[in-house]
Coordinates of C-alpha atoms (C1' of nucleotides) in Angstrom, one line a residue:
Chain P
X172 CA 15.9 -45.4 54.5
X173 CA 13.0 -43.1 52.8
X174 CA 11.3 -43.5 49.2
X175 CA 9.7 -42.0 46.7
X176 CA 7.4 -43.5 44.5
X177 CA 7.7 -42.3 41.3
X178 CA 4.8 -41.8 38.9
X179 CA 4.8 -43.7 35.4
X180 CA 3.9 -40.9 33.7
X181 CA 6.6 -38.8 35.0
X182 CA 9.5 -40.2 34.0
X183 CA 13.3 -39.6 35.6
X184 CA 16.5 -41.1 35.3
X185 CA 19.2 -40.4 38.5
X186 CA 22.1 -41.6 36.4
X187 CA 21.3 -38.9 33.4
X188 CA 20.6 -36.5 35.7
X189 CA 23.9 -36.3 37.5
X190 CA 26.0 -37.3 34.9
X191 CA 25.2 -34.5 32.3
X192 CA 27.4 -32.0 33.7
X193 CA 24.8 -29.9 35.7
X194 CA 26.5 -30.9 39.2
X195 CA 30.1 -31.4 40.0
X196 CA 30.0 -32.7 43.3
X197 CA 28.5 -36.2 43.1
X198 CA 29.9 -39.7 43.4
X199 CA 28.2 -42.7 42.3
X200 CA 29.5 -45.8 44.5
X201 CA 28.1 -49.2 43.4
X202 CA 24.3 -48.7 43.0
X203 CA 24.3 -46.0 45.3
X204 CA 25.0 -41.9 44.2
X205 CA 26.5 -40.3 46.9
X206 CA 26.3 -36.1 47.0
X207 CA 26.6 -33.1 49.6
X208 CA 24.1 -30.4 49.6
X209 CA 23.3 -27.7 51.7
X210 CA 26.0 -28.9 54.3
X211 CA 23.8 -32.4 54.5
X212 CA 25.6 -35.7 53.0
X213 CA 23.0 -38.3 51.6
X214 CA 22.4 -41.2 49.3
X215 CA 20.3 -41.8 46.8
X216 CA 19.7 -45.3 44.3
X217 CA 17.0 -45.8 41.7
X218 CA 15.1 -48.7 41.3
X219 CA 12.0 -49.6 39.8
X220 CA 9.8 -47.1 39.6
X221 CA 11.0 -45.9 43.1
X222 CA 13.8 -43.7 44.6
X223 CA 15.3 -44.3 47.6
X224 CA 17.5 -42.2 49.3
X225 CA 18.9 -42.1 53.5
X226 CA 19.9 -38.5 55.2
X227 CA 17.3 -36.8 53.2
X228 CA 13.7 -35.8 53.5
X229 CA 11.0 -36.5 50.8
X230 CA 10.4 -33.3 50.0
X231 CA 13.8 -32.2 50.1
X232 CA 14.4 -35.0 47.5
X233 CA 11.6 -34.4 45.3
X234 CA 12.4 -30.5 45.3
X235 CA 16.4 -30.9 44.6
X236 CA 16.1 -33.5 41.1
X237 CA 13.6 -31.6 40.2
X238 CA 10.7 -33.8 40.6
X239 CA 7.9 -31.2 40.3
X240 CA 8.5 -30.2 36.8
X241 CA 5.7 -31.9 34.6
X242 CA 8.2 -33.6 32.2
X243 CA 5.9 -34.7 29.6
X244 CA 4.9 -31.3 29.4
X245 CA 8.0 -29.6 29.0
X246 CA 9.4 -32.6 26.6
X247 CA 5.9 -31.8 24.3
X248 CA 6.9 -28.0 24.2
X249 CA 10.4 -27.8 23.8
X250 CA 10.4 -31.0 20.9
X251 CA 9.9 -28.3 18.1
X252 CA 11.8 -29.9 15.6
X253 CA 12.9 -33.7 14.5
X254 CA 16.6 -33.1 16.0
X255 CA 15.2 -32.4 19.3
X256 CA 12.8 -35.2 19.1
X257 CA 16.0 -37.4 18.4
X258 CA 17.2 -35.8 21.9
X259 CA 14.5 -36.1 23.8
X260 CA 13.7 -40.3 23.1
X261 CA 17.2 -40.3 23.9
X262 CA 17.3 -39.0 27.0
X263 CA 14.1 -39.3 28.6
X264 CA 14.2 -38.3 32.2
X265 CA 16.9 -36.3 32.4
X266 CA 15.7 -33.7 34.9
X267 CA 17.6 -29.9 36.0
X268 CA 18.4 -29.9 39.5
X269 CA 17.5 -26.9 42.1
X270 CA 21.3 -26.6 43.5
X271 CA 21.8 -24.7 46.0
X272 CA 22.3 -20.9 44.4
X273 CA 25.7 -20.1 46.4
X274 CA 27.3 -23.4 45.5
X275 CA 26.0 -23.0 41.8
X276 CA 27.5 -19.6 41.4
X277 CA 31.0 -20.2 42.4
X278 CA 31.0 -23.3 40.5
X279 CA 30.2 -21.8 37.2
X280 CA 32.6 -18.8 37.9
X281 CA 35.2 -21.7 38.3
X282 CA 33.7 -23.7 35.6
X283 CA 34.9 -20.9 32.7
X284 CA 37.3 -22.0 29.9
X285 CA 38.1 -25.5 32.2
X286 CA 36.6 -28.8 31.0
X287 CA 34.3 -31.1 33.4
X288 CA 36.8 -33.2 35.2
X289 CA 39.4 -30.8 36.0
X290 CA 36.1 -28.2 37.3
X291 CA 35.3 -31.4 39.7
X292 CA 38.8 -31.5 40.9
X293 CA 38.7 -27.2 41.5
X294 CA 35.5 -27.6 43.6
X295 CA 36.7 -31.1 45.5
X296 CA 40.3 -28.8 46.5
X297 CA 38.3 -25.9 47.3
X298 CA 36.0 -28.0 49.9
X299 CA 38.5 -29.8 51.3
X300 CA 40.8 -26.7 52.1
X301 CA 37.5 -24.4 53.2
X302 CA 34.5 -26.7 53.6
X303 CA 33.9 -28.6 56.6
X304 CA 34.5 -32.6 57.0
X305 CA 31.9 -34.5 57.5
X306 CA 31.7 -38.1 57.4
X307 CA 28.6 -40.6 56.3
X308 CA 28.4 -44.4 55.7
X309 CA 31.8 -44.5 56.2
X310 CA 32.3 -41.8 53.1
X311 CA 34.2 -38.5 53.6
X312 CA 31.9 -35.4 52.5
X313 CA 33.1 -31.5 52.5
X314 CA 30.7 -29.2 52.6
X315 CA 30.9 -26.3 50.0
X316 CA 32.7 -23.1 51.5
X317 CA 30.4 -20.3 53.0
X318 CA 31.2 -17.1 51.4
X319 CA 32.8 -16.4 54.6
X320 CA 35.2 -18.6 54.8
X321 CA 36.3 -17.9 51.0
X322 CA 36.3 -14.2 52.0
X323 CA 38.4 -14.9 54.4
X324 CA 41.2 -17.2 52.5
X325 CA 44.0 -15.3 50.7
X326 CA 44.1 -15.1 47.1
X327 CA 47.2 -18.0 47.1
X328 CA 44.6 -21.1 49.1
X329 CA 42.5 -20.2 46.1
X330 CA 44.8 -20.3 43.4
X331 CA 46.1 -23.9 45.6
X332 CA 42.8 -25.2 44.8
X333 CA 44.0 -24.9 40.5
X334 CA 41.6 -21.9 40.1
X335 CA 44.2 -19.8 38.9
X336 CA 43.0 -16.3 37.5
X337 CA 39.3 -17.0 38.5
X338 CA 40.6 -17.1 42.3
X339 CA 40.3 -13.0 42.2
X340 CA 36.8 -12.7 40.9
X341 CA 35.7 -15.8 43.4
X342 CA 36.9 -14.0 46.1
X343 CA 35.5 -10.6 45.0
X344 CA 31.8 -12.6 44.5
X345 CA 32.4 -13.7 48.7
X346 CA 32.9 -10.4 49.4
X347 CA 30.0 -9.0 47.9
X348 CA 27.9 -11.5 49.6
X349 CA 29.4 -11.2 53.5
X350 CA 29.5 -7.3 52.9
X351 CA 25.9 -7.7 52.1
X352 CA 26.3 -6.0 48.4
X353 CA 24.6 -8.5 46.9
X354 CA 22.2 -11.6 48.1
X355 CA 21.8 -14.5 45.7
X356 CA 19.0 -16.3 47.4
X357 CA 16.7 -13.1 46.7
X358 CA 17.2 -13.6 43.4
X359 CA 14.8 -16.8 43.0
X360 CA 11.7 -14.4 43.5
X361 CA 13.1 -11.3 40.9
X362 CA 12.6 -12.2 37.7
X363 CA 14.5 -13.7 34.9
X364 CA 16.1 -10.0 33.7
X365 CA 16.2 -8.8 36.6
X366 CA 17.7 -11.9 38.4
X367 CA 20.0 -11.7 35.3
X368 CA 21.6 -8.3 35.3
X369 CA 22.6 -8.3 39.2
X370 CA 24.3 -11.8 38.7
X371 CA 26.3 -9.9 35.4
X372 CA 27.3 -7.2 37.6
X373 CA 29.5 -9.9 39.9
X374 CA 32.9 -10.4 38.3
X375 CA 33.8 -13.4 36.7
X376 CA 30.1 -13.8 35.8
X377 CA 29.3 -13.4 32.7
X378 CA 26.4 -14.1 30.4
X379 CA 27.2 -17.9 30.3
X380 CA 27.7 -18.2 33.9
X381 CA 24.7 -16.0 34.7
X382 CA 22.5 -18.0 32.4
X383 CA 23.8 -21.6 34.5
X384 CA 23.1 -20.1 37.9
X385 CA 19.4 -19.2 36.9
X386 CA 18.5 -22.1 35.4
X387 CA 20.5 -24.7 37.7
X388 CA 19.4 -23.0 41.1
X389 CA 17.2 -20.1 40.4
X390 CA 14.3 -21.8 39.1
X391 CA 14.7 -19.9 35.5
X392 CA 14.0 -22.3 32.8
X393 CA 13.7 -20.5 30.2
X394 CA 17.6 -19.5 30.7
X395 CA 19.8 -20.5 27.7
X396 CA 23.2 -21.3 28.1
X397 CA 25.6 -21.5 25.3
X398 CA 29.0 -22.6 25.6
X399 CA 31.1 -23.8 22.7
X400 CA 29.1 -26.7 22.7
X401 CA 25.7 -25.1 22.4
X402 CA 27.4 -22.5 19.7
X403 CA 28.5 -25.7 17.2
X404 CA 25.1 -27.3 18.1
X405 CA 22.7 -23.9 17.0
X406 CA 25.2 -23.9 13.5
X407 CA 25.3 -27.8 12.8
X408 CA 21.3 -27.8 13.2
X409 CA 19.5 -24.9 13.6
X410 CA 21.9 -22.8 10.9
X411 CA 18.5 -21.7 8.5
X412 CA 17.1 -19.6 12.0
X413 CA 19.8 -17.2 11.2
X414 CA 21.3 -15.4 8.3
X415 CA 24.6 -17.6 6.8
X416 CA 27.0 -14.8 7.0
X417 CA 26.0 -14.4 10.9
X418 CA 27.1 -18.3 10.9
X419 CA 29.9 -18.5 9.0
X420 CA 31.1 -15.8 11.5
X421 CA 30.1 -17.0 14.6
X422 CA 31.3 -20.5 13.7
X423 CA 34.6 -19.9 12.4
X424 CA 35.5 -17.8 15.7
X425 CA 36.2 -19.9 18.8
X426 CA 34.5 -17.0 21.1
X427 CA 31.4 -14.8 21.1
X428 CA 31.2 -10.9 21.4
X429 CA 28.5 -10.2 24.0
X430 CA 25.8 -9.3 21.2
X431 CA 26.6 -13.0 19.6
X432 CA 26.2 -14.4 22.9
X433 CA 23.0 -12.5 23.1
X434 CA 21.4 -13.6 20.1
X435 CA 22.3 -17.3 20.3
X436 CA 20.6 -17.7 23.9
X437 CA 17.5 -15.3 23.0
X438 CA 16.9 -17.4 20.1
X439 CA 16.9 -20.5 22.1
X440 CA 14.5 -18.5 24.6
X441 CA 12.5 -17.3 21.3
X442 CA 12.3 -20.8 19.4
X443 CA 11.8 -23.5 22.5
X444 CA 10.1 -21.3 24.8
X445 CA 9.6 -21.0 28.9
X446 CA 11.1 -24.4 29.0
X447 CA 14.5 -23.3 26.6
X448 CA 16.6 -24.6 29.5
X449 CA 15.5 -27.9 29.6
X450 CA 15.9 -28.0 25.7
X451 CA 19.7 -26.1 26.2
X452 CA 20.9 -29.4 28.7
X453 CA 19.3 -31.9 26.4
X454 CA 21.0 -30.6 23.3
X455 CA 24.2 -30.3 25.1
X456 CA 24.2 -33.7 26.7
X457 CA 23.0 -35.5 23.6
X458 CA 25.7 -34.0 21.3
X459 CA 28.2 -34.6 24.0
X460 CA 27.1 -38.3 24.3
X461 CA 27.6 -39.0 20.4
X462 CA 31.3 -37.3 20.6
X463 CA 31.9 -40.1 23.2
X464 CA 32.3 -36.6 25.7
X465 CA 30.1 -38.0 28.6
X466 CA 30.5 -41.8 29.5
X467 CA 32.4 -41.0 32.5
Chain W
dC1496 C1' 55.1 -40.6 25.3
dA1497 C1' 55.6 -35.7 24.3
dA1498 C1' 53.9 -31.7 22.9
dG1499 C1' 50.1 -29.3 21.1
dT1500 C1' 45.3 -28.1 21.4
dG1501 C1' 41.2 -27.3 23.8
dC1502 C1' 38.5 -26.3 27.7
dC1503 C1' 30.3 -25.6 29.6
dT1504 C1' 34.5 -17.7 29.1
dT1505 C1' 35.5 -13.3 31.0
dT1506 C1' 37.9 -9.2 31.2
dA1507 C1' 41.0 -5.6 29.6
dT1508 C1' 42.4 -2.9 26.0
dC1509 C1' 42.4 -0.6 21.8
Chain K
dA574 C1' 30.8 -1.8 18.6
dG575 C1' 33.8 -5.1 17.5
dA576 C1' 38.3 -7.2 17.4
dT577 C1' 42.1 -9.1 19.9
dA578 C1' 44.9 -10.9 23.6
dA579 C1' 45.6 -12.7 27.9
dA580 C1' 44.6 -15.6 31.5
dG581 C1' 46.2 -21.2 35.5
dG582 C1' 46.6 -25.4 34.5
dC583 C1' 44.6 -29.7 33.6
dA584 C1' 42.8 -33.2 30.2
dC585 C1' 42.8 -35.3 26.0
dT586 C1' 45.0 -36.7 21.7

DNA sequence: CAAGTGCCTTTATC
DNA sequence: AGATAAAGGCACT
């Protein structure tokens, strides 16, 4: 077993971390959090002031729960306004994750118009018919299909897995990768634009799902996600930033065109700054906490 | 408990 | 450009 000291003025919380809807893979097990990434199973408890974690190296750790971001910082620079203050005290250490960029991309393409558990129970299928088993401290792990082997599946293994009609643009993505059209891990050093219009050419990604996969594994924190959550949240509280018929529209509708979507997220960008990504999961868990949305 | 609504949206079509 | 419909099927009420 390995540890990490953590520092008192950098503060982080495992349980909000993993349980705010960034990751859908993770399994908490008495004290312990179990989780798969990059093909390597490993635990991970917090106590006081220390992490401990076995089948994971330091560095590894500290890189994946985001660690390295100066929290205090980015809390100071994103808490622009008393509601985000409110959400901040709340839920103080709270981190974003680096996820692996493959694993985020086809999660968030299977993550559209579902809600959290039945997304968990899409990816858990889809690893078990097309990952590999492997076992740890007595636990069953699957790692998360290469695009490979999701390339190579048929349309009907995928649609097994309950991803219905996002089983076409899933496979399409694979394809793209093992035919060498497009490389996702290349995208971490283009920037956020850039990064963001080669993921929008993929199908199935859109600019929600593009926005998700650079800030939860392309080290883009200034991306600003906004699902229907994030739309009610920008109208209940930050309603005077834009004109009220632009509002009363975008509230009454239950979707966004592309250039609502646009101006929702570039706002958030605008308004909380290079951290808006930090300030996007905050508001989303906090609001989802008070609806009684993310207990479990 | 059943049936209706909603879901961390995207795409196709007009 | 912007509106509208359709798309698995599970989860929640």
């Amino acid at each position: 077993m390995e540890k990490i000291v953590l520092a008192s003025d950098q503060p982080f919380d495992l349980d909000l971390t993993l349980c705010c809807g960034q990751a859908f893979r993770w399994e908490k097990n008495g004290e312990w959090w179990y989780g798969i990434v990059a093909d390597k199973p490993f635990k991970v408890r917090q106590g006081d002031s220390v992490l401990e974690f076995e089948n994971a190296n330091p560095e590894f750790v500290e890189k994946y729960f985001g660690l390295k971001d100066d929290l205090p910082l980015i809390l100071r620079q994103i808490s622009k306004d008393k509601h985000m203050e409110e959400a901040v005290k709340a839920l103080k250490g709270l981190r974003i994750l680096r996820q692996d960029p493959w694993e985020c991309l086809v999660s968030y393409i299977c993550a559209t118009y579902k809600n959290i558990p039945a997304i968990k129970r899409m990816l858990f299928n889809l690893s078990k018919k097309l990952g590999e088993k492997t076992t740890f401290n007595g636990h069953v792990f699957y790692t998360f299909p290469t695009p490979q082997s999701l390339a190579k599946a048929s349309l009907q293994e995928l649609a097994s897995c309950g991803l219905g009609y996002r089983a076409k643009y899933v496979m399409e993505t694979a394809k793209r990768v093992v035919n060498g059209e497009f490389d996702i891990e290349e995208l971490k050093v283009e920037p956020f634009e850039k990064a963001r219009k080669k993921l929008l050419a993929l199908p199935g990604v859109g600019p929600k799902v593009a926005d998700c996969v650079l800030l939860f594994s392309l080290e883009k924190l200034e991306a600003f996600p906004v699902d229907v959550w994030m739309k009610r949240i920008i109208t209940k509280y930050y309603a005077s930033h834009f004109d009220e018929t632009f509002v009363r529209r975008v509230s009454f509708k239950k979707s966004l065109t592309k250039a609502e979507y646009e101006k929702l997220s570039l706002f958030g960008r605008n308004y909380f700054g290079r951290f808006a990504g930090y300030a996007q999961e905050y508001l989303f868990h906090f609001e989802r906490l008070k609806a009684g949305k993310a207990l479990g």
